[in-house]
PDB file of N, CA and C in Angstrom:
ATOM      1  N   MET G   1       0.808  -1.185   0.000  1.00 66.00           N
ATOM      2  CA  MET G   1       0.000   0.000   0.000  1.00 66.00           C
ATOM      3  C   MET G   1       0.856   1.257   0.000  1.00 66.00           C
ATOM      4  N   VAL G   2       1.917   1.195   0.797  1.00 62.00           N
ATOM      5  CA  VAL G   2       2.818   2.340   0.871  1.00 62.00           C
ATOM      6  C   VAL G   2       3.486   2.567  -0.483  1.00 62.00           C
ATOM      7  N   LEU G   3       3.778   1.484  -1.162  1.00 63.00           N
ATOM      8  CA  LEU G   3       4.416   1.576  -2.477  1.00 63.00           C
ATOM      9  C   LEU G   3       3.488   2.236  -3.488  1.00 63.00           C
ATOM     10  N   VAL G   4       2.228   1.900  -3.443  1.00 66.00           N
ATOM     11  CA  VAL G   4       1.239   2.503  -4.346  1.00 66.00           C
ATOM     12  C   VAL G   4       1.074   3.984  -4.036  1.00 66.00           C
ATOM     13  N   ALA G   5       1.038   4.317  -2.771  1.00 66.00           N
ATOM     14  CA  ALA G   5       0.900   5.730  -2.383  1.00 66.00           C
ATOM     15  C   ALA G   5       2.124   6.521  -2.812  1.00 66.00           C
ATOM     16  N   GLY G   6       3.310   5.900  -2.655  1.00 67.00           N
ATOM     17  CA  GLY G   6       4.549   6.570  -3.090  1.00 67.00           C
ATOM     18  C   GLY G   6       4.559   6.777  -4.592  1.00 67.00           C
ATOM     19  N   ALA G   7       4.068   5.793  -5.351  1.00 68.00           N
ATOM     20  CA  ALA G   7       4.003   5.903  -6.810  1.00 68.00           C
ATOM     21  C   ALA G   7       3.017   6.992  -7.215  1.00 68.00           C
ATOM     22  N   ALA G   8       1.903   7.108  -6.492  1.00 67.00           N
ATOM     23  CA  ALA G   8       0.912   8.139  -6.792  1.00 67.00           C
ATOM     24  C   ALA G   8       1.474   9.526  -6.538  1.00 67.00           C
ATOM     25  N   VAL G   9       2.212   9.672  -5.450  1.00 67.00           N
ATOM     26  CA  VAL G   9       2.843  10.970  -5.133  1.00 67.00           C
ATOM     27  C   VAL G   9       3.884  11.318  -6.190  1.00 67.00           C
ATOM     28  N   ALA G  10       4.667  10.316  -6.586  1.00 69.00           N
ATOM     29  CA  ALA G  10       5.692  10.550  -7.605  1.00 69.00           C
ATOM     30  C   ALA G  10       5.042  10.929  -8.936  1.00 69.00           C
ATOM     31  N   ALA G  11       3.939  10.269  -9.285  1.00 69.00           N
ATOM     32  CA  ALA G  11       3.241  10.581 -10.530  1.00 69.00           C
ATOM     33  C   ALA G  11       2.656  11.981 -10.488  1.00 69.00           C
ATOM     34  N   ALA G  12       2.087  12.357  -9.377  1.00 69.00           N
ATOM     35  CA  ALA G  12       1.516  13.708  -9.244  1.00 69.00           C
ATOM     36  C   ALA G  12       2.608  14.761  -9.326  1.00 69.00           C
ATOM     37  N   THR G  13       3.729  14.498  -8.681  1.00 73.00           N
ATOM     38  CA  THR G  13       4.853  15.445  -8.731  1.00 73.00           C
ATOM     39  C   THR G  13       5.392  15.549 -10.159  1.00 73.00           C
ATOM     40  N   GLY G  14       5.497  14.412 -10.824  1.00 67.00           N
ATOM     41  CA  GLY G  14       5.965  14.406 -12.218  1.00 67.00           C
ATOM     42  C   GLY G  14       5.039  15.194 -13.126  1.00 67.00           C
ATOM     43  N   MET G  15       3.748  15.072 -12.933  1.00 70.00           N
ATOM     44  CA  MET G  15       2.783  15.825 -13.743  1.00 70.00           C
ATOM     45  C   MET G  15       2.889  17.326 -13.493  1.00 70.00           C
ATOM     46  N   LYS G  16       3.092  17.690 -12.218  1.00 70.00           N
ATOM     47  CA  LYS G  16       3.242  19.116 -11.905  1.00 70.00           C
ATOM     48  C   LYS G  16       4.487  19.688 -12.572  1.00 70.00           C
ATOM     49  N   VAL G  17       5.587  18.943 -12.512  1.00 65.00           N
ATOM     50  CA  VAL G  17       6.832  19.400 -13.154  1.00 65.00           C
ATOM     51  C   VAL G  17       6.640  19.487 -14.660  1.00 65.00           C
ATOM     52  N   PHE G  18       6.004  18.479 -15.243  1.00 66.00           N
ATOM     53  CA  PHE G  18       5.758  18.488 -16.683  1.00 66.00           C
ATOM     54  C   PHE G  18       4.872  19.667 -17.074  1.00 66.00           C
ATOM     55  N   ASP G  19       3.796  19.886 -16.325  1.00 66.00           N
ATOM     56  CA  ASP G  19       2.903  21.024 -16.622  1.00 66.00           C
ATOM     57  C   ASP G  19       3.631  22.348 -16.477  1.00 66.00           C
ATOM     58  N   TYR G  20       4.472  22.459 -15.444  1.00 69.00           N
ATOM     59  CA  TYR G  20       5.234  23.690 -15.234  1.00 69.00           C
ATOM     60  C   TYR G  20       6.147  23.944 -16.427  1.00 69.00           C
ATOM     61  N   ASN G  21       6.888  22.926 -16.860  1.00 74.00           N
ATOM     62  CA  ASN G  21       7.786  23.081 -18.003  1.00 74.00           C
ATOM     63  C   ASN G  21       7.005  23.324 -19.290  1.00 74.00           C
ATOM     64  N   ARG G  22       5.873  22.681 -19.434  1.00 75.00           N
ATOM     65  CA  ARG G  22       5.075  22.864 -20.642  1.00 75.00           C
ATOM     66  C   ARG G  22       4.539  24.296 -20.717  1.00 75.00           C
ATOM     67  N   ASP G  23       4.077  24.809 -19.590  1.00 77.00           N
ATOM     68  CA  ASP G  23       3.587  26.196 -19.585  1.00 77.00           C
ATOM     69  C   ASP G  23       4.708  27.163 -19.957  1.00 77.00           C
ATOM     70  N   ASN G  24       5.887  26.954 -19.412  1.00 80.00           N
ATOM     71  CA  ASN G  24       7.023  27.811 -19.759  1.00 80.00           C
ATOM     72  C   ASN G  24       7.390  27.669 -21.230  1.00 80.00           C
ATOM     73  N   PHE G  25       7.372  26.420 -21.718  1.00 82.00           N
ATOM     74  CA  PHE G  25       7.700  26.173 -23.116  1.00 82.00           C
ATOM     75  C   PHE G  25       6.704  26.874 -24.038  1.00 82.00           C
ATOM     76  N   MET G  26       5.439  26.751 -23.736  1.00 84.00           N
ATOM     77  CA  MET G  26       4.412  27.378 -24.576  1.00 84.00           C
ATOM     78  C   MET G  26       4.526  28.902 -24.524  1.00 84.00           C
ATOM     79  N   GLU G  27       4.827  29.467 -23.365  1.00 87.00           N
ATOM     80  CA  GLU G  27       5.006  30.914 -23.237  1.00 87.00           C
ATOM     81  C   GLU G  27       6.217  31.371 -24.057  1.00 87.00           C
ATOM     82  N   ASP G  28       7.294  30.599 -23.977  1.00 90.00           N
ATOM     83  CA  ASP G  28       8.488  30.932 -24.753  1.00 90.00           C
ATOM     84  C   ASP G  28       8.204  30.876 -26.253  1.00 90.00           C
ATOM     85  N   ARG G  29       7.469  29.872 -26.683  1.00 91.00           N
ATOM     86  CA  ARG G  29       7.145  29.748 -28.120  1.00 91.00           C
ATOM     87  C   ARG G  29       6.320  30.942 -28.588  1.00 91.00           C
ATOM     88  N   GLU G  30       5.368  31.340 -27.763  1.00 93.00           N
ATOM     89  CA  GLU G  30       4.523  32.484 -28.126  1.00 93.00           C
ATOM     90  C   GLU G  30       5.363  33.757 -28.225  1.00 93.00           C
ATOM     91  N   GLN G  31       6.250  33.967 -27.269  1.00 94.00           N
ATOM     92  CA  GLN G  31       7.100  35.158 -27.301  1.00 94.00           C
ATOM     93  C   GLN G  31       8.070  35.112 -28.474  1.00 94.00           C
ATOM     94  N   ARG G  32       8.603  33.918 -28.770  1.00 94.00           N
ATOM     95  CA  ARG G  32       9.523  33.799 -29.904  1.00 94.00           C
ATOM     96  C   ARG G  32       8.808  34.076 -31.221  1.00 94.00           C
ATOM     97  N   LEU G  33       7.572  33.603 -31.357  1.00 94.00           N
ATOM     98  CA  LEU G  33       6.796  33.868 -32.564  1.00 94.00           C
ATOM     99  C   LEU G  33       6.550  35.365 -32.723  1.00 94.00           C
ATOM    100  N   LYS G  34       6.184  36.036 -31.635  1.00 95.00           N
ATOM    101  CA  LYS G  34       5.980  37.486 -31.699  1.00 95.00           C
ATOM    102  C   LYS G  34       7.264  38.210 -32.097  1.00 95.00           C
ATOM    103  N   MET G  35       8.393  37.759 -31.543  1.00 96.00           N
ATOM    104  CA  MET G  35       9.678  38.372 -31.866  1.00 96.00           C
ATOM    105  C   MET G  35      10.023  38.175 -33.342  1.00 96.00           C
ATOM    106  N   GLU G  36       9.805  36.966 -33.855  1.00 96.00           N
ATOM    107  CA  GLU G  36      10.122  36.696 -35.257  1.00 96.00           C
ATOM    108  C   GLU G  36       9.228  37.501 -36.190  1.00 96.00           C
ATOM    109  N   LEU G  37       7.969  37.643 -35.856  1.00 96.00           N
ATOM    110  CA  LEU G  37       7.073  38.453 -36.684  1.00 96.00           C
ATOM    111  C   LEU G  37       7.460  39.923 -36.634  1.00 96.00           C
ATOM    112  N   ALA G  38       7.871  40.403 -35.472  1.00 96.00           N
ATOM    113  CA  ALA G  38       8.323  41.794 -35.359  1.00 96.00           C
ATOM    114  C   ALA G  38       9.599  42.000 -36.178  1.00 96.00           C
ATOM    115  N   GLN G  39      10.507  41.025 -36.153  1.00 96.00           N
ATOM    116  CA  GLN G  39      11.727  41.136 -36.953  1.00 96.00           C
ATOM    117  C   GLN G  39      11.400  41.190 -38.433  1.00 96.00           C
ATOM    118  N   ARG G  40      10.452  40.404 -38.879  1.00 96.00           N
ATOM    119  CA  ARG G  40      10.052  40.432 -40.294  1.00 96.00           C
ATOM    120  C   ARG G  40       9.498  41.800 -40.672  1.00 96.00           C
ATOM    121  N   LYS G  41       8.668  42.360 -39.797  1.00 96.00           N
ATOM    122  CA  LYS G  41       8.116  43.686 -40.069  1.00 96.00           C
ATOM    123  C   LYS G  41       9.223  44.731 -40.141  1.00 96.00           C
ATOM    124  N   PHE G  42      10.201  44.627 -39.230  1.00 96.00           N
ATOM    125  CA  PHE G  42      11.319  45.571 -39.247  1.00 96.00           C
ATOM    126  C   PHE G  42      12.131  45.431 -40.523  1.00 96.00           C
ATOM    127  N   ARG G  43      12.349  44.205 -40.959  1.00 95.00           N
ATOM    128  CA  ARG G  43      13.125  43.988 -42.189  1.00 95.00           C
ATOM    129  C   ARG G  43      12.380  44.509 -43.408  1.00 95.00           C
ATOM    130  N   ILE G  44      11.082  44.329 -43.446  1.00 95.00           N
ATOM    131  CA  ILE G  44      10.283  44.868 -44.553  1.00 95.00           C
ATOM    132  C   ILE G  44      10.361  46.387 -44.565  1.00 95.00           C
ATOM    133  N   THR G  45      10.238  46.998 -43.389  1.00 95.00           N
ATOM    134  CA  THR G  45      10.337  48.453 -43.280  1.00 95.00           C
ATOM    135  C   THR G  45      11.726  48.923 -43.690  1.00 95.00           C
ATOM    136  N   GLN G  46      12.752  48.196 -43.280  1.00 94.00           N
ATOM    137  CA  GLN G  46      14.116  48.560 -43.634  1.00 94.00           C
ATOM    138  C   GLN G  46      14.314  48.472 -45.146  1.00 94.00           C
ATOM    139  N   GLY G  47      13.767  47.446 -45.778  1.00 94.00           N
ATOM    140  CA  GLY G  47      13.848  47.330 -47.234  1.00 94.00           C
ATOM    141  C   GLY G  47      13.162  48.489 -47.928  1.00 94.00           C
ATOM    142  N   LYS G  48      12.005  48.907 -47.409  1.00 94.00           N
ATOM    143  CA  LYS G  48      11.308  50.060 -47.985  1.00 94.00           C
ATOM    144  C   LYS G  48      12.153  51.323 -47.857  1.00 94.00           C
ATOM    145  N   LEU G  49      12.800  51.493 -46.702  1.00 93.00           N
ATOM    146  CA  LEU G  49      13.654  52.663 -46.514  1.00 93.00           C
ATOM    147  C   LEU G  49      14.846  52.643 -47.457  1.00 93.00           C
ATOM    148  N   TRP G  50      15.433  51.472 -47.677  1.00 93.00           N
ATOM    149  CA  TRP G  50      16.550  51.368 -48.611  1.00 93.00           C
ATOM    150  C   TRP G  50      16.100  51.748 -50.023  1.00 93.00           C
ATOM    151  N   ARG G  51      14.944  51.230 -50.434  1.00 93.00           N
ATOM    152  CA  ARG G  51      14.445  51.568 -51.774  1.00 93.00           C
ATOM    153  C   ARG G  51      14.169  53.063 -51.885  1.00 93.00           C
ATOM    154  N   GLU G  52      13.643  53.650 -50.820  1.00 92.00           N
ATOM    155  CA  GLU G  52      13.376  55.092 -50.829  1.00 92.00           C
ATOM    156  C   GLU G  52      14.689  55.873 -50.940  1.00 92.00           C
ATOM    157  N   ASP G  53      15.727  55.414 -50.246  1.00 89.00           N
ATOM    158  CA  ASP G  53      17.031  56.067 -50.336  1.00 89.00           C
ATOM    159  C   ASP G  53      17.591  55.987 -51.753  1.00 89.00           C
ATOM    160  N   VAL G  54      17.464  54.824 -52.378  1.00 89.00           N
ATOM    161  CA  VAL G  54      17.969  54.666 -53.744  1.00 89.00           C
ATOM    162  C   VAL G  54      17.199  55.575 -54.694  1.00 89.00           C
ATOM    163  N   ARG G  55      15.886  55.638 -54.519  1.00 87.00           N
ATOM    164  CA  ARG G  55      15.093  56.542 -55.369  1.00 87.00           C
ATOM    165  C   ARG G  55      15.523  57.991 -55.178  1.00 87.00           C
ATOM    166  N   GLY G  56      15.787  58.381 -53.934  1.00 84.00           N
ATOM    167  CA  GLY G  56      16.229  59.748 -53.655  1.00 84.00           C
ATOM    168  C   GLY G  56      17.568  60.052 -54.293  1.00 84.00           C
ATOM    169  N   ILE G  57      18.506  59.099 -54.221  1.00 82.00           N
ATOM    170  CA  ILE G  57      19.827  59.307 -54.818  1.00 82.00           C
ATOM    171  C   ILE G  57      19.720  59.412 -56.333  1.00 82.00           C
ATOM    172  N   VAL G  58      18.919  58.550 -56.935  1.00 82.00           N
ATOM    173  CA  VAL G  58      18.758  58.585 -58.394  1.00 82.00           C
ATOM    174  C   VAL G  58      18.098  59.878 -58.831  1.00 82.00           C
ATOM    175  N   SER G  59      17.064  60.307 -58.126  1.00 81.00           N
ATOM    176  CA  SER G  59      16.393  61.550 -58.525  1.00 81.00           C
ATOM    177  C   SER G  59      17.306  62.750 -58.310  1.00 81.00           C
ATOM    178  N   LEU G  60      18.122  62.718 -57.268  1.00 77.00           N
ATOM    179  CA  LEU G  60      19.064  63.806 -57.033  1.00 77.00           C
ATOM    180  C   LEU G  60      20.077  63.871 -58.169  1.00 77.00           C
ATOM    181  N   THR G  61      20.541  62.716 -58.611  1.00 77.00           N
ATOM    182  CA  THR G  61      21.483  62.673 -59.730  1.00 77.00           C
ATOM    183  C   THR G  61      20.826  63.214 -60.991  1.00 77.00           C
ATOM    184  N   GLU G  62      19.569  62.877 -61.230  1.00 75.00           N
ATOM    185  CA  GLU G  62      18.863  63.397 -62.405  1.00 75.00           C
ATOM    186  C   GLU G  62      18.756  64.912 -62.350  1.00 75.00           C
ATOM    187  N   LYS G  63      18.426  65.461 -61.172  1.00 76.00           N
ATOM    188  CA  LYS G  63      18.315  66.911 -61.038  1.00 76.00           C
ATOM    189  C   LYS G  63      19.656  67.585 -61.267  1.00 76.00           C
ATOM    190  N   LYS G  64      20.718  66.995 -60.700  1.00 80.00           N
ATOM    191  CA  LYS G  64      22.046  67.571 -60.897  1.00 80.00           C
ATOM    192  C   LYS G  64      22.432  67.532 -62.368  1.00 80.00           C
ATOM    193  N   MET G  65      22.117  66.433 -63.024  1.00 81.00           N
ATOM    194  CA  MET G  65      22.486  66.303 -64.439  1.00 81.00           C
ATOM    195  C   MET G  65      21.733  67.311 -65.302  1.00 81.00           C
ATOM    196  N   SER G  66      20.477  67.589 -64.978  1.00 80.00           N
ATOM    197  CA  SER G  66      19.733  68.561 -65.781  1.00 80.00           C
ATOM    198  C   SER G  66      20.318  69.957 -65.596  1.00 80.00           C
ATOM    199  N   ILE G  67      20.734  70.288 -64.366  1.00 83.00           N
ATOM    200  CA  ILE G  67      21.363  71.597 -64.127  1.00 83.00           C
ATOM    201  C   ILE G  67      22.727  71.646 -64.801  1.00 83.00           C
ATOM    202  N   LEU G  68      23.492  70.564 -64.683  1.00 84.00           N
ATOM    203  CA  LEU G  68      24.808  70.503 -65.299  1.00 84.00           C
ATOM    204  C   LEU G  68      24.700  70.585 -66.816  1.00 84.00           C
ATOM    205  N   LEU G  69      23.686  69.967 -67.384  1.00 85.00           N
ATOM    206  CA  LEU G  69      23.481  70.029 -68.825  1.00 85.00           C
ATOM    207  C   LEU G  69      23.222  71.454 -69.270  1.00 85.00           C
ATOM    208  N   LEU G  70      22.419  72.188 -68.517  1.00 85.00           N
ATOM    209  CA  LEU G  70      22.146  73.586 -68.846  1.00 85.00           C
ATOM    210  C   LEU G  70      23.422  74.415 -68.808  1.00 85.00           C
ATOM    211  N   VAL G  71      24.227  74.238 -67.771  1.00 84.00           N
ATOM    212  CA  VAL G  71      25.488  74.980 -67.652  1.00 84.00           C
ATOM    213  C   VAL G  71      26.431  74.602 -68.791  1.00 84.00           C
ATOM    214  N   ASP G  72      26.517  73.320 -69.119  1.00 85.00           N
ATOM    215  CA  ASP G  72      27.402  72.883 -70.208  1.00 85.00           C
ATOM    216  C   ASP G  72      26.972  73.451 -71.559  1.00 85.00           C
ATOM    217  N   VAL G  73      25.685  73.489 -71.786  1.00 87.00           N
ATOM    218  CA  VAL G  73      25.188  74.046 -73.050  1.00 87.00           C
ATOM    219  C   VAL G  73      25.532  75.531 -73.148  1.00 87.00           C
ATOM    220  N   LEU G  74      25.335  76.267 -72.082  1.00 85.00           N
ATOM    221  CA  LEU G  74      25.693  77.691 -72.085  1.00 85.00           C
ATOM    222  C   LEU G  74      27.185  77.893 -72.296  1.00 85.00           C
ATOM    223  N   LEU G  75      27.998  77.117 -71.614  1.00 82.00           N
ATOM    224  CA  LEU G  75      29.446  77.225 -71.774  1.00 82.00           C
ATOM    225  C   LEU G  75      29.870  76.865 -73.184  1.00 82.00           C
ATOM    226  N   LEU G  76      29.273  75.834 -73.749  1.00 84.00           N
ATOM    227  CA  LEU G  76      29.588  75.444 -75.121  1.00 84.00           C
ATOM    228  C   LEU G  76      29.183  76.532 -76.098  1.00 84.00           C
ATOM    229  N   SER G  77      28.018  77.138 -75.869  1.00 83.00           N
ATOM    230  CA  SER G  77      27.597  78.210 -76.789  1.00 83.00           C
ATOM    231  C   SER G  77      28.523  79.414 -76.702  1.00 83.00           C
ATOM    232  N   PHE G  78      28.993  79.761 -75.502  1.00 77.00           N
ATOM    233  CA  PHE G  78      29.950  80.868 -75.363  1.00 77.00           C
ATOM    234  C   PHE G  78      31.265  80.536 -76.066  1.00 77.00           C
ATOM    235  N   THR G  79      31.728  79.310 -75.922  1.00 76.00           N
ATOM    236  CA  THR G  79      32.982  78.902 -76.549  1.00 76.00           C
ATOM    237  C   THR G  79      32.860  78.925 -78.067  1.00 76.00           C
ATOM    238  N   VAL G  80      31.759  78.413 -78.587  1.00 81.00           N
ATOM    239  CA  VAL G  80      31.548  78.431 -80.036  1.00 81.00           C
ATOM    240  C   VAL G  80      31.462  79.870 -80.529  1.00 81.00           C
ATOM    241  N   ASN G  81      30.810  80.714 -79.743  1.00 76.00           N
ATOM    242  CA  ASN G  81      30.722  82.132 -80.105  1.00 76.00           C
ATOM    243  C   ASN G  81      32.109  82.755 -80.165  1.00 76.00           C
ATOM    244  N   LEU G  82      32.970  82.438 -79.217  1.00 72.00           N
ATOM    245  CA  LEU G  82      34.329  82.971 -79.229  1.00 72.00           C
ATOM    246  C   LEU G  82      35.129  82.441 -80.417  1.00 72.00           C
ATOM    247  N   TRP G  83      34.952  81.163 -80.746  1.00 72.00           N
ATOM    248  CA  TRP G  83      35.694  80.585 -81.857  1.00 72.00           C
ATOM    249  C   TRP G  83      35.249  81.153 -83.199  1.00 72.00           C
ATOM    250  N   THR G  84      33.962  81.371 -83.369  1.00 79.00           N
ATOM    251  CA  THR G  84      33.465  81.784 -84.690  1.00 79.00           C
ATOM    252  C   THR G  84      33.506  83.287 -84.906  1.00 79.00           C
ATOM    253  N   GLU G  85      33.331  84.071 -83.899  1.00 76.00           N
ATOM    254  CA  GLU G  85      33.265  85.512 -84.095  1.00 76.00           C
ATOM    255  C   GLU G  85      34.511  86.236 -83.624  1.00 76.00           C
ATOM    256  N   GLY G  86      35.497  85.529 -83.157  1.00 69.00           N
ATOM    257  CA  GLY G  86      36.722  86.190 -82.731  1.00 69.00           C
ATOM    258  C   GLY G  86      36.701  86.517 -81.259  1.00 69.00           C
ATOM    259  N   ARG G  87      37.361  87.599 -80.914  1.00 70.00           N
ATOM    260  CA  ARG G  87      37.524  87.983 -79.522  1.00 70.00           C
ATOM    261  C   ARG G  87      36.357  88.824 -79.036  1.00 70.00           C
ATOM    262  N   LEU G  88      36.099  88.692 -77.759  1.00 69.00           N
ATOM    263  CA  LEU G  88      35.103  89.538 -77.126  1.00 69.00           C
ATOM    264  C   LEU G  88      35.792  90.802 -76.613  1.00 69.00           C
ATOM    265  N   ALA G  89      34.991  91.741 -76.196  1.00 74.00           N
ATOM    266  CA  ALA G  89      35.551  92.993 -75.684  1.00 74.00           C
ATOM    267  C   ALA G  89      36.361  92.732 -74.422  1.00 74.00           C
ATOM    268  N   GLU G  90      37.268  93.660 -74.094  1.00 78.00           N
ATOM    269  CA  GLU G  90      38.122  93.487 -72.917  1.00 78.00           C
ATOM    270  C   GLU G  90      37.331  93.595 -71.614  1.00 78.00           C
ATOM    271  N   THR G  91      36.157  94.144 -71.664  1.00 82.00           N
ATOM    272  CA  THR G  91      35.330  94.264 -70.452  1.00 82.00           C
ATOM    273  C   THR G  91      34.503  93.008 -70.188  1.00 82.00           C
ATOM    274  N   THR G  92      34.694  91.981 -70.979  1.00 77.00           N
ATOM    275  CA  THR G  92      33.959  90.719 -70.786  1.00 77.00           C
ATOM    276  C   THR G  92      34.423  90.064 -69.488  1.00 77.00           C
ATOM    277  N   PRO G  93      33.493  89.602 -68.668  1.00 77.00           N
ATOM    278  CA  PRO G  93      33.884  88.980 -67.393  1.00 77.00           C
ATOM    279  C   PRO G  93      34.745  87.729 -67.607  1.00 77.00           C
ATOM    280  N   ALA G  94      35.555  87.438 -66.610  1.00 80.00           N
ATOM    281  CA  ALA G  94      36.486  86.307 -66.718  1.00 80.00           C
ATOM    282  C   ALA G  94      35.744  84.981 -66.782  1.00 80.00           C
ATOM    283  N   TRP G  95      34.623  84.862 -66.052  1.00 78.00           N
ATOM    284  CA  TRP G  95      33.899  83.589 -66.058  1.00 78.00           C
ATOM    285  C   TRP G  95      33.334  83.285 -67.433  1.00 78.00           C
ATOM    286  N   LEU G  96      33.107  84.346 -68.237  1.00 71.00           N
ATOM    287  CA  LEU G  96      32.556  84.140 -69.571  1.00 71.00           C
ATOM    288  C   LEU G  96      33.618  83.655 -70.543  1.00 71.00           C
ATOM    289  N   THR G  97      34.842  84.120 -70.374  1.00 72.00           N
ATOM    290  CA  THR G  97      35.906  83.702 -71.275  1.00 72.00           C
ATOM    291  C   THR G  97      36.603  82.415 -70.819  1.00 72.00           C
ATOM    292  N   MET G  98      36.193  81.886 -69.681  1.00 74.00           N
ATOM    293  CA  MET G  98      36.817  80.683 -69.156  1.00 74.00           C
ATOM    294  C   MET G  98      36.667  79.511 -70.122  1.00 74.00           C
ATOM    295  N   GLY G  99      35.556  79.419 -70.835  1.00 62.00           N
ATOM    296  CA  GLY G  99      35.335  78.326 -71.770  1.00 62.00           C
ATOM    297  C   GLY G  99      36.374  78.308 -72.862  1.00 62.00           C
ATOM    298  N   MET G 100      36.770  79.487 -73.355  1.00 60.00           N
ATOM    299  CA  MET G 100      37.788  79.561 -74.400  1.00 60.00           C
ATOM    300  C   MET G 100      39.143  79.147 -73.831  1.00 60.00           C
ATOM    301  N   GLN G 101      39.425  79.521 -72.600  1.00 65.00           N
ATOM    302  CA  GLN G 101      40.705  79.175 -71.999  1.00 65.00           C
ATOM    303  C   GLN G 101      40.795  77.678 -71.716  1.00 65.00           C
ATOM    304  N   ILE G 102      39.711  77.070 -71.306  1.00 68.00           N
ATOM    305  CA  ILE G 102      39.716  75.639 -71.020  1.00 68.00           C
ATOM    306  C   ILE G 102      39.840  74.829 -72.314  1.00 68.00           C
ATOM    307  N   ALA G 103      39.134  75.257 -73.339  1.00 55.00           N
ATOM    308  CA  ALA G 103      39.136  74.525 -74.614  1.00 55.00           C
ATOM    309  C   ALA G 103      40.487  74.681 -75.256  1.00 55.00           C
TER     310      ALA G 103
END
């Protein structure tokens, strides 16, 4: 009889330990799932930010190129004007004659 009672106590204790560990395990799994989903959301957001940065850099380069193209066209026209019509007056600003000096 004592042996049966001891086995019953051991079984009850074993179930309590198992339930305790199972509850902790299930809580850990739930927290890990939440963490993994949050990491995925952060990575998606980070990817969106990277794409936005690339778009910003490309558009900035396009804007710079359009301004640079305008300046180059003006400089080229001044240089061609100097080559075809001769010299400009001595009062011409230095920045205007720079194209002839560079060419």
